[in-house]
Coordinates of C-alpha atoms in Angstrom, one line a residue:
M1 CA 24.9 -5.9 33.1
E2 CA 28.4 -4.6 32.9
R3 CA 29.1 -7.0 30.0
V4 CA 26.1 -5.8 28.1
V5 CA 27.1 -2.1 28.5
A6 CA 30.7 -2.9 27.5
W7 CA 29.4 -4.7 24.4
L8 CA 27.2 -1.7 23.5
N9 CA 30.1 0.7 24.0
E10 CA 32.3 -1.6 21.8
K11 CA 29.8 -1.6 19.0
N12 CA 29.2 2.2 19.3
P13 CA 32.7 3.8 19.9
G14 CA 31.4 7.3 19.2
L15 CA 29.1 7.4 22.3
D16 CA 29.5 10.7 24.2
G17 CA 28.3 9.5 27.6
P18 CA 26.8 6.6 29.5
I19 CA 23.8 4.7 28.3
G20 CA 20.8 5.4 30.4
I21 CA 18.9 2.5 31.9
E22 CA 15.7 3.6 30.1
E23 CA 17.3 4.8 26.9
D24 CA 15.7 3.2 23.8
L25 CA 18.6 1.1 22.4
I26 CA 16.9 0.5 19.1
E27 CA 15.6 4.0 18.5
A28 CA 19.1 5.4 19.4
R29 CA 20.5 2.8 17.0
L30 CA 22.8 1.3 19.6
I31 CA 21.7 -2.1 18.5
D32 CA 21.0 -2.6 14.8
S33 CA 19.8 -5.6 12.8
M34 CA 23.4 -6.7 11.9
D35 CA 24.3 -6.9 15.6
F36 CA 21.0 -8.3 17.0
L37 CA 21.9 -12.0 16.8
E38 CA 25.2 -11.3 18.4
F39 CA 23.4 -9.4 21.2
I40 CA 21.1 -12.3 21.8
D41 CA 24.1 -14.7 21.9
L42 CA 25.7 -12.4 24.5
L43 CA 22.5 -12.4 26.7
E44 CA 22.3 -16.2 26.4
E45 CA 26.0 -16.6 27.5
I46 CA 25.5 -14.2 30.5
S47 CA 22.2 -15.7 31.6
G48 CA 23.1 -19.3 30.9
S49 CA 19.7 -19.8 29.2
S50 CA 18.7 -19.9 25.6
I51 CA 16.3 -17.2 24.3
D52 CA 13.3 -18.6 22.4
L53 CA 12.7 -16.0 19.7
Q54 CA 9.1 -17.2 19.4
E55 CA 8.5 -16.0 23.0
V56 CA 10.0 -12.5 22.9
T57 CA 9.2 -9.2 21.2
I58 CA 11.5 -6.4 20.2
D59 CA 10.3 -4.5 23.3
D60 CA 12.1 -7.1 25.4
F61 CA 15.4 -5.7 24.0
R62 CA 14.5 -2.0 23.9
T63 CA 16.1 -0.7 27.1
L64 CA 18.7 -1.9 29.5
A65 CA 16.1 -2.0 32.3
R66 CA 13.9 -4.3 30.2
V67 CA 16.9 -6.5 29.2
K68 CA 17.9 -6.9 32.8
E69 CA 14.3 -7.6 33.9
R70 CA 13.6 -10.1 31.1
F71 CA 16.9 -11.9 30.7
L72 CA 19.4 -11.1 33.4
A73 CA 17.6 -11.0 36.7
S74 CA 18.7 -14.5 37.6
A75 CA 22.2 -13.9 36.4
D76 CA 22.5 -10.8 38.6
L77 CA 21.3 -12.8 41.6
A78 CA 23.9 -15.6 41.0
E79 CA 26.6 -13.0 40.6
A80 CA 25.6 -11.2 43.8
S81 CA 25.5 -14.5 45.9
A82 CA 28.9 -15.6 44.4
G83 CA 30.6 -12.2 45.3

């Protein structure tokens, strides 16, 4: 999840504080249409799995909590067991 937050901060250098786990990333314009495919590539790289765009909705990317639940749960488990 740290890489996702770092990416969001890189794309939004004007952020005043931390990104809340339930903050709406799309409504807050932290992810825009120009960066969306790059964001998906990042999630695929971290998770080690491809994301089938036919099987997801925009809500799957709306909050950090949902992104973690939907795409990174297994990546977090692998990282915890390796550490």
